[in-house]
PDB file of C-alpha atoms in Angstrom:
ATOM      1  CA  LEU A   8      54.767 111.573  89.595  1.00 49.00           C
ATOM      2  CA  THR A   9      52.050 112.969  91.380  1.00 51.00           C
ATOM      3  CA  GLY A  10      51.570 114.445  94.790  1.00 55.00           C
ATOM      4  CA  GLY A  11      47.985 115.830  95.479  1.00 60.00           C
ATOM      5  CA  ALA A  12      46.746 118.039  92.621  1.00 61.00           C
ATOM      6  CA  ALA A  13      50.306 118.751  91.080  1.00 59.00           C
ATOM      7  CA  THR A  14      51.582 116.979  88.436  1.00 79.00           C
ATOM      8  CA  LYS A  15      55.342 116.087  87.984  1.00 86.00           C
ATOM      9  CA  LEU A  16      56.935 114.615  85.186  1.00 88.00           C
ATOM     10  CA  ALA A  17      60.807 113.482  85.053  1.00 86.00           C
ATOM     11  CA  GLU A  18      62.348 111.884  82.413  1.00 88.00           C
ATOM     12  CA  PHE A  19      65.983 110.447  82.518  1.00 82.00           C
ATOM     13  CA  TYR A  20      68.244 109.670  79.524  1.00 78.00           C
ATOM     14  CA  GLY A  21      71.944 108.370  80.781  1.00 72.00           C
ATOM     15  CA  SER A  22      72.916 111.266  83.154  1.00 74.00           C
ATOM     16  CA  GLU A  23      70.223 113.860  81.283  1.00 81.00           C
ATOM     17  CA  PHE A  24      67.329 114.611  83.085  1.00 87.00           C
ATOM     18  CA  TRP A  25      64.196 116.672  82.572  1.00 91.00           C
ATOM     19  CA  PHE A  26      61.685 117.947  85.259  1.00 92.00           C
ATOM     20  CA  SER A  27      58.511 119.938  85.242  1.00 93.00           C
ATOM     21  CA  ASP A  28      56.108 120.814  88.153  1.00 91.00           C
ATOM     22  CA  SER A  29      52.806 121.820  87.095  1.00 89.00           C
ATOM     23  CA  ALA A  30      52.159 123.251  91.024  1.00 86.00           C
ATOM     24  CA  PRO A  31      55.715 123.593  92.384  1.00 89.00           C
ATOM     25  CA  GLU A  32      55.648 124.228  96.024  1.00 86.00           C
ATOM     26  CA  PRO A  33      56.157 127.931  96.788  1.00 91.00           C
ATOM     27  CA  VAL A  34      60.121 128.660  97.580  1.00 89.00           C
ATOM     28  CA  ASN A  35      61.741 131.826  98.960  1.00 90.00           C
ATOM     29  CA  ALA A  36      63.972 132.715  96.161  1.00 88.00           C
ATOM     30  CA  SER A  37      67.637 132.758  97.835  1.00 93.00           C
ATOM     31  CA  LYS A  38      70.357 130.629  96.611  1.00 94.00           C
ATOM     32  CA  SER A  39      70.267 128.454 100.076  1.00 93.00           C
ATOM     33  CA  ALA A  40      66.580 127.658  99.195  1.00 93.00           C
ATOM     34  CA  TYR A  41      67.452 126.765  95.628  1.00 93.00           C
ATOM     35  CA  LYS A  42      70.528 124.564  96.961  1.00 92.00           C
ATOM     36  CA  GLN A  43      68.185 122.755  99.466  1.00 91.00           C
ATOM     37  CA  ALA A  44      65.156 122.334  96.500  1.00 88.00           C
ATOM     38  CA  PHE A  45      68.124 120.796  94.305  1.00 88.00           C
ATOM     39  CA  GLU A  46      69.526 118.695  97.082  1.00 86.00           C
ATOM     40  CA  SER A  47      66.124 117.002  97.601  1.00 83.00           C
ATOM     41  CA  MET A  48      66.371 116.091  94.161  1.00 80.00           C
ATOM     42  CA  GLY A  49      69.876 114.621  94.592  1.00 79.00           C
ATOM     43  CA  ILE A  50      71.828 117.366  92.867  1.00 84.00           C
ATOM     44  CA  TYR A  51      74.510 118.951  95.717  1.00 83.00           C
ATOM     45  CA  SER A  52      75.984 121.999  94.783  1.00 84.00           C
ATOM     46  CA  ASN A  53      77.569 124.653  96.830  1.00 86.00           C
ATOM     47  CA  GLU A  54      75.825 128.314  96.876  1.00 90.00           C
ATOM     48  CA  ASN A  55      78.808 129.668  94.975  1.00 90.00           C
ATOM     49  CA  PHE A  56      77.893 127.684  92.014  1.00 92.00           C
ATOM     50  CA  ILE A  57      74.117 128.726  91.823  1.00 94.00           C
ATOM     51  CA  GLU A  58      73.134 132.112  89.683  1.00 94.00           C
ATOM     52  CA  LEU A  59      70.033 133.216  89.915  1.00 95.00           C
ATOM     53  CA  THR A  60      68.543 135.890  87.144  1.00 92.00           C
ATOM     54  CA  ASP A  61      64.816 136.853  86.341  1.00 91.00           C
ATOM     55  CA  GLY A  62      63.165 133.777  87.570  1.00 90.00           C
ATOM     56  CA  LYS A  63      66.017 131.545  85.801  1.00 95.00           C
ATOM     57  CA  ILE A  64      68.821 129.347  87.866  1.00 95.00           C
ATOM     58  CA  SER A  65      72.041 127.597  86.885  1.00 94.00           C
ATOM     59  CA  ALA A  66      73.903 125.421  88.793  1.00 93.00           C
ATOM     60  CA  ARG A  67      76.816 123.638  88.685  1.00 91.00           C
ATOM     61  CA  GLN A  68      77.333 120.234  91.306  1.00 88.00           C
ATOM     62  CA  SER A  69      80.489 120.244  93.485  1.00 84.00           C
ATOM     63  CA  ILE A  70      82.334 117.951  95.438  1.00 81.00           C
ATOM     64  CA  ASP A  71      83.921 119.265  99.203  1.00 77.00           C
ATOM     65  CA  GLY A  72      83.393 122.881  97.641  1.00 80.00           C
ATOM     66  CA  ASN A  73      84.980 122.604  94.385  1.00 85.00           C
ATOM     67  CA  VAL A  74      82.885 122.461  90.919  1.00 89.00           C
ATOM     68  CA  ILE A  75      82.235 119.337  89.035  1.00 87.00           C
ATOM     69  CA  PHE A  76      82.175 121.595  85.417  1.00 90.00           C
ATOM     70  CA  GLU A  77      80.188 119.406  83.243  1.00 85.00           C
ATOM     71  CA  THR A  78      77.229 119.453  85.627  1.00 86.00           C
ATOM     72  CA  GLY A  79      75.359 122.144  84.250  1.00 88.00           C
ATOM     73  CA  VAL A  80      71.570 122.556  86.026  1.00 93.00           C
ATOM     74  CA  PHE A  81      69.173 125.006  84.353  1.00 95.00           C
ATOM     75  CA  ALA A  82      65.866 125.474  86.112  1.00 95.00           C
ATOM     76  CA  GLU A  83      63.266 128.190  85.519  1.00 96.00           C
ATOM     77  CA  THR A  84      61.197 129.400  88.540  1.00 95.00           C
ATOM     78  CA  ALA A  85      56.783 129.792  89.021  1.00 94.00           C
ATOM     79  CA  GLU A  86      55.509 132.738  90.128  1.00 92.00           C
ATOM     80  CA  ASN A  87      55.751 131.759  93.716  1.00 93.00           C
ATOM     81  CA  GLY A  88      59.605 131.111  93.542  1.00 93.00           C
ATOM     82  CA  GLY A  89      59.068 126.932  93.157  1.00 92.00           C
ATOM     83  CA  ILE A  90      61.008 125.309  90.677  1.00 93.00           C
ATOM     84  CA  ALA A  91      58.411 124.823  87.583  1.00 94.00           C
ATOM     85  CA  SER A  92      61.323 122.989  85.234  1.00 95.00           C
ATOM     86  CA  ALA A  93      64.465 121.638  85.411  1.00 95.00           C
ATOM     87  CA  ASN A  94      66.960 120.095  83.072  1.00 94.00           C
ATOM     88  CA  GLY A  95      70.815 119.288  83.008  1.00 90.00           C
ATOM     89  CA  TYR A  96      72.892 116.627  84.074  1.00 82.00           C
ATOM     90  CA  TRP A  97      72.002 114.565  87.417  1.00 76.00           C
ATOM     91  CA  ILE A  98      75.618 112.560  88.447  1.00 75.00           C
ATOM     92  CA  LEU A  99      76.410 111.675  91.947  1.00 67.00           C
ATOM     93  CA  SER A 100      79.915 110.330  93.259  1.00 59.00           C
ATOM     94  CA  ASP A 101      79.363 106.762  94.733  1.00 56.00           C
ATOM     95  CA  SER A 102      82.027 107.013  97.401  1.00 51.00           C
ATOM     96  CA  ALA A 103      84.787 108.911  98.530  1.00 54.00           C
ATOM     97  CA  SER A 104      86.631 106.484  96.080  1.00 53.00           C
ATOM     98  CA  SER A 105      85.398 107.913  92.975  1.00 54.00           C
ATOM     99  CA  VAL A 106      86.975 111.196  93.455  1.00 62.00           C
ATOM    100  CA  SER A 107      90.667 111.670  92.664  1.00 61.00           C
ATOM    101  CA  LYS A 108      91.574 113.842  95.393  1.00 62.00           C
ATOM    102  CA  LYS A 109      95.311 115.514  95.229  1.00 60.00           C
ATOM    103  CA  THR A 110      97.097 117.769  97.232  1.00 65.00           C
ATOM    104  CA  PRO A 111      98.027 120.867  95.018  1.00 68.00           C
ATOM    105  CA  SER A 112     101.954 119.814  95.292  1.00 73.00           C
ATOM    106  CA  GLN A 113     100.506 116.568  93.321  1.00 82.00           C
ATOM    107  CA  LEU A 114      98.995 118.618  90.617  1.00 88.00           C
ATOM    108  CA  THR A 115     100.542 119.361  87.311  1.00 93.00           C
ATOM    109  CA  PRO A 116     101.016 123.184  87.664  1.00 93.00           C
ATOM    110  CA  VAL A 117      98.972 125.016  85.649  1.00 94.00           C
ATOM    111  CA  THR A 118     102.088 126.625  83.889  1.00 94.00           C
ATOM    112  CA  SER A 119     102.886 123.454  82.522  1.00 94.00           C
ATOM    113  CA  VAL A 120      99.302 122.924  81.403  1.00 96.00           C
ATOM    114  CA  LEU A 121      99.654 126.284  79.530  1.00 94.00           C
ATOM    115  CA  ILE A 122     102.287 125.384  77.518  1.00 93.00           C
ATOM    116  CA  ASN A 123     100.292 122.267  76.542  1.00 92.00           C
ATOM    117  CA  PHE A 124      97.494 124.750  75.611  1.00 93.00           C
ATOM    118  CA  THR A 125      99.942 126.467  73.280  1.00 90.00           C
ATOM    119  CA  GLU A 126     100.579 123.332  71.269  1.00 90.00           C
ATOM    120  CA  ASN A 127      96.738 122.391  71.280  1.00 91.00           C
ATOM    121  CA  PRO A 128      95.367 121.708  67.578  1.00 90.00           C
ATOM    122  CA  TYR A 129      92.023 122.894  68.475  1.00 90.00           C
ATOM    123  CA  LYS A 130      93.265 126.082  69.659  1.00 87.00           C
ATOM    124  CA  ASN A 131      92.440 129.253  66.737  1.00 80.00           C
ATOM    125  CA  THR A 132      95.615 129.664  64.902  1.00 75.00           C
ATOM    126  CA  ALA A 133      95.265 133.406  65.062  1.00 77.00           C
ATOM    127  CA  GLY A 134      95.390 133.172  68.542  1.00 77.00           C
ATOM    128  CA  GLU A 135      93.036 133.045  71.569  1.00 81.00           C
ATOM    129  CA  GLU A 136      92.715 135.231  74.084  1.00 89.00           C
ATOM    130  CA  ILE A 137      92.250 133.534  77.368  1.00 93.00           C
ATOM    131  CA  ILE A 138      90.053 134.980  79.476  1.00 96.00           C
ATOM    132  CA  LEU A 139      89.654 132.863  82.756  1.00 96.00           C
ATOM    133  CA  ILE A 140      91.727 129.866  84.262  1.00 96.00           C
ATOM    134  CA  GLU A 141      89.424 127.805  86.838  1.00 94.00           C
ATOM    135  CA  THR A 142      90.291 124.353  88.729  1.00 92.00           C
ATOM    136  CA  GLY A 143      87.615 122.053  89.704  1.00 91.00           C
ATOM    137  CA  TYR A 144      86.865 118.353  88.880  1.00 89.00           C
ATOM    138  CA  SER A 145      85.814 117.014  85.499  1.00 89.00           C
ATOM    139  CA  LEU A 146      84.160 113.589  84.273  1.00 81.00           C
ATOM    140  CA  GLY A 147      87.267 113.803  82.454  1.00 73.00           C
ATOM    141  CA  THR A 148      85.478 111.897  79.024  1.00 63.00           C
ATOM    142  CA  ILE A 149      82.613 114.199  79.014  1.00 53.00           C
ATOM    143  CA  TYR A 150      79.140 112.188  78.607  1.00 51.00           C
ATOM    144  CA  ARG A 151      80.959 109.386  76.598  1.00 50.00           C
ATOM    145  CA  ASP A 152      80.913 106.986  79.880  1.00 48.00           C
ATOM    146  CA  THR A 153      78.128 108.215  81.979  1.00 47.00           C
ATOM    147  CA  GLN A 154      75.400 105.914  81.228  1.00 51.00           C
ATOM    148  CA  HIS A 155      74.293 106.132  84.653  1.00 51.00           C
ATOM    149  CA  LYS A 156      74.402 108.577  87.479  1.00 54.00           C
ATOM    150  CA  LEU A 157      77.338 107.293  89.219  1.00 60.00           C
ATOM    151  CA  VAL A 158      80.573 108.537  87.933  1.00 66.00           C
ATOM    152  CA  SER A 159      84.116 109.112  88.922  1.00 73.00           C
ATOM    153  CA  VAL A 160      85.617 112.656  88.808  1.00 81.00           C
ATOM    154  CA  ILE A 161      89.556 113.961  88.309  1.00 86.00           C
ATOM    155  CA  PRO A 162      90.654 116.971  89.023  1.00 91.00           C
ATOM    156  CA  ALA A 163      90.844 119.613  85.985  1.00 94.00           C
ATOM    157  CA  TYR A 164      91.684 122.698  84.656  1.00 96.00           C
ATOM    158  CA  LYS A 165      89.434 124.537  82.598  1.00 96.00           C
ATOM    159  CA  ILE A 166      90.885 127.357  80.402  1.00 96.00           C
ATOM    160  CA  THR A 167      88.181 129.304  78.966  1.00 96.00           C
ATOM    161  CA  CYS A 168      89.223 131.436  75.956  1.00 94.00           C
ATOM    162  CA  SER A 169      87.180 133.979  73.342  1.00 88.00           C
ATOM    163  CA  SER A 170      86.027 131.050  71.523  1.00 88.00           C
ATOM    164  CA  GLY A 171      85.299 128.525  73.693  1.00 92.00           C
ATOM    165  CA  TYR A 172      86.774 126.489  76.660  1.00 95.00           C
ATOM    166  CA  TYR A 173      89.888 123.752  76.982  1.00 96.00           C
ATOM    167  CA  MET A 174      89.588 120.804  79.521  1.00 95.00           C
ATOM    168  CA  TYR A 175      92.925 119.370  81.003  1.00 96.00           C
ATOM    169  CA  ASP A 176      93.588 116.585  83.520  1.00 93.00           C
ATOM    170  CA  ALA A 177      94.882 118.298  86.676  1.00 93.00           C
ATOM    171  CA  LEU A 178      96.861 115.212  87.551  1.00 90.00           C
ATOM    172  CA  SER A 179      98.791 114.798  84.051  1.00 91.00           C
ATOM    173  CA  GLY A 180      98.150 118.230  82.396  1.00 94.00           C
ATOM    174  CA  ASP A 181      97.090 116.038  79.565  1.00 93.00           C
ATOM    175  CA  PHE A 182      94.359 117.509  77.331  1.00 95.00           C
ATOM    176  CA  LEU A 183      90.907 115.879  77.826  1.00 94.00           C
ATOM    177  CA  TYR A 184      88.521 118.042  75.373  1.00 93.00           C
ATOM    178  CA  ALA A 185      87.505 121.209  73.993  1.00 93.00           C
ATOM    179  CA  ASN A 186      83.986 122.952  73.451  1.00 92.00           C
ATOM    180  CA  ILE A 187      84.775 125.314  70.344  1.00 91.00           C
ATOM    181  CA  ASN A 188      82.035 127.385  69.299  1.00 87.00           C
ATOM    182  CA  ASN A 189      79.618 124.843  71.250  1.00 83.00           C
ATOM    183  CA  GLU A 190      81.283 121.742  69.336  1.00 90.00           C
ATOM    184  CA  ILE A 191      83.148 118.684  71.658  1.00 86.00           C
ATOM    185  CA  MET A 192      85.989 118.057  70.465  1.00 89.00           C
ATOM    186  CA  TYR A 193      88.681 115.415  71.586  1.00 85.00           C
TER     187      TYR A 193
END
């Protein structure tokens, strides 16, 4: 992709993308500016899910202000603040029907999910320290069935522990997958 003297490269593999720009447009280094820059690329994130650290940006996409856990986007900025490179997962819900929205009363209580967690076969038998429990959306079958950018998402609980994290379907309370020491387990 070229735009005047700037050369841009974009590669896509299923729902993953890599992007680089040798002469990015200047950007004011703020969460709102990067939110707009990501939106121009078709990546939609709430400012609450964008982090800025020393020329690096990490963001997670969201729907209605709720995070979609498996949608990490990582970028590096040029000296002018513009996005010099980015990579991650580019997904888009095609309509409201692709989002399984439920009211809190329709979700499985987190206490039930925690009981299921105690029986999880991937849990460290020596014990796990629960660091954080988050609610949001999940692709459900992480990366397996996303061969394009249109996906469906379901409400989910993410239980982060000392060794990694565990994803549970918030509608049924069922275990979806775990990422333990950077290894995905189903």
